[in-house]
Amino acid sequence: EAQVTQNPRYLITVTGKKLTVTCSQNMNHEYMSWYRQDPGLGLRQIYYSMNVEVTDKGDVPEGYKVSRKEKRNFPLILESPSPNQTSLYFCASSPTFDTGELFFGEGSRLTVL
Amino acid sequence: AQSVAQPEDQVNVAEGNPLTVKCTYSVSGNPYLFWYVQYPNRGLQFLLKYITGDNLVKGSYGFEAEFNKSQTSFHLKKPSALVSDSALYFCAVRPPFSGGYNKLIFGAGTRLAVHP
């Protein structure tokens, strides 16, 4: 089944404890991206990767890192989480980004205490 | 600044009645326009998109959307609502190449509640 898989789906952590949210897609997509969803704000892009050689910041990259060592994986790293990073996170992928149609994972709900 | 507005936090409609979920955008040039749907505890799913051509586009689950360039709007419509259509709906735009084309700009979302 074609899908984007995120883990963990739910996580409660404390301020400053590094964590990684993994994202993997099995559709051989070039483009991958991370969004955060907050009430009243919709989805905002954190980072994106056009392919394994090109990764760049989105609109809200502060406090996050990503890596794209292989096509299928695009982990989101929070080096020192803070309470304002409490949010619902979505990974998305696309064959390229020409058409703009994204395939989303089911989300990772993160709470930072 | 580029933005997408969904003026209604929630839309309530009776089953069988037509529904409209509104979206307007502020993006220069000719953007691509999208609607996505989010069911509880799920990721977003693509519904339909407008790139060029006929102003009325048809998508999944009987939904359609009407593009109006002069009003910079892209309203989502369905002739007859179902209870199973109840979900959170997001409008999104992809700016043209010169305006940051590597992302979708999302609206805040509109919750659709269809009552039996």
JSON list of N, CA and C in Angstrom, two decimals, chain B residues 12 14 20 34 46 52 59 66 81 85 95 101:
[
{"chain": "B", "resi": 12, "resn": "ASN", "atom": "N", "xyz": [-22.47, 24.65, 8.89]},
{"chain": "B", "resi": 12, "resn": "ASN", "atom": "CA", "xyz": [-23.46, 23.64, 9.26]},
{"chain": "B", "resi": 12, "resn": "ASN", "atom": "C", "xyz": [-24.47, 23.51, 8.13]},
{"chain": "B", "resi": 14, "resn": "ALA", "atom": "N", "xyz": [-27.71, 20.71, 6.53]},
{"chain": "B", "resi": 14, "resn": "ALA", "atom": "CA", "xyz": [-28.52, 19.51, 6.68]},
{"chain": "B", "resi": 14, "resn": "ALA", "atom": "C", "xyz": [-28.20, 18.52, 5.56]},
{"chain": "B", "resi": 20, "resn": "THR", "atom": "N", "xyz": [-21.50, 24.88, 0.58]},
{"chain": "B", "resi": 20, "resn": "THR", "atom": "CA", "xyz": [-20.42, 25.71, 0.05]},
{"chain": "B", "resi": 20, "resn": "THR", "atom": "C", "xyz": [-19.46, 26.02, 1.18]},
{"chain": "B", "resi": 34, "resn": "PHE", "atom": "N", "xyz": [-6.01, 24.42, -4.46]},
{"chain": "B", "resi": 34, "resn": "PHE", "atom": "CA", "xyz": [-6.29, 23.06, -3.99]},
{"chain": "B", "resi": 34, "resn": "PHE", "atom": "C", "xyz": [-7.33, 23.08, -2.87]},
{"chain": "B", "resi": 46, "resn": "PHE", "atom": "N", "xyz": [-6.05, 14.80, -0.53]},
{"chain": "B", "resi": 46, "resn": "PHE", "atom": "CA", "xyz": [-6.30, 15.66, -1.68]},
{"chain": "B", "resi": 46, "resn": "PHE", "atom": "C", "xyz": [-7.72, 15.44, -2.20]},
{"chain": "B", "resi": 52, "resn": "THR", "atom": "N", "xyz": [-5.46, 25.39, -14.61]},
{"chain": "B", "resi": 52, "resn": "THR", "atom": "CA", "xyz": [-5.86, 26.27, -15.70]},
{"chain": "B", "resi": 52, "resn": "THR", "atom": "C", "xyz": [-7.09, 25.67, -16.36]},
{"chain": "B", "resi": 59, "resn": "GLY", "atom": "N", "xyz": [-13.88, 16.93, -8.34]},
{"chain": "B", "resi": 59, "resn": "GLY", "atom": "CA", "xyz": [-12.91, 16.16, -7.60]},
{"chain": "B", "resi": 59, "resn": "GLY", "atom": "C", "xyz": [-13.52, 14.91, -6.99]},
{"chain": "B", "resi": 66, "resn": "GLU", "atom": "N", "xyz": [-15.29, 26.11, -7.68]},
{"chain": "B", "resi": 66, "resn": "GLU", "atom": "CA", "xyz": [-15.41, 27.12, -8.72]},
{"chain": "B", "resi": 66, "resn": "GLU", "atom": "C", "xyz": [-14.35, 28.19, -8.53]},
{"chain": "B", "resi": 81, "resn": "ALA", "atom": "N", "xyz": [-25.23, 17.23, 0.42]},
{"chain": "B", "resi": 81, "resn": "ALA", "atom": "CA", "xyz": [-24.29, 16.86, 1.47]},
{"chain": "B", "resi": 81, "resn": "ALA", "atom": "C", "xyz": [-24.66, 15.52, 2.12]},
{"chain": "B", "resi": 85, "resn": "ASP", "atom": "N", "xyz": [-19.59, 13.52, 4.99]},
{"chain": "B", "resi": 85, "resn": "ASP", "atom": "CA", "xyz": [-18.75, 14.63, 4.53]},
{"chain": "B", "resi": 85, "resn": "ASP", "atom": "C", "xyz": [-18.25, 15.48, 5.69]},
{"chain": "B", "resi": 95, "resn": "PRO", "atom": "N", "xyz": [2.05, 29.10, -4.85]},
{"chain": "B", "resi": 95, "resn": "PRO", "atom": "CA", "xyz": [2.41, 30.32, -5.59]},
{"chain": "B", "resi": 95, "resn": "PRO", "atom": "C", "xyz": [3.12, 29.97, -6.90]},
{"chain": "B", "resi": 101, "resn": "TYR", "atom": "N", "xyz": [7.56, 28.72, -4.93]},
{"chain": "B", "resi": 101, "resn": "TYR", "atom": "CA", "xyz": [6.69, 27.67, -5.43]},
{"chain": "B", "resi": 101, "resn": "TYR", "atom": "C", "xyz": [6.90, 26.34, -4.75]}
]
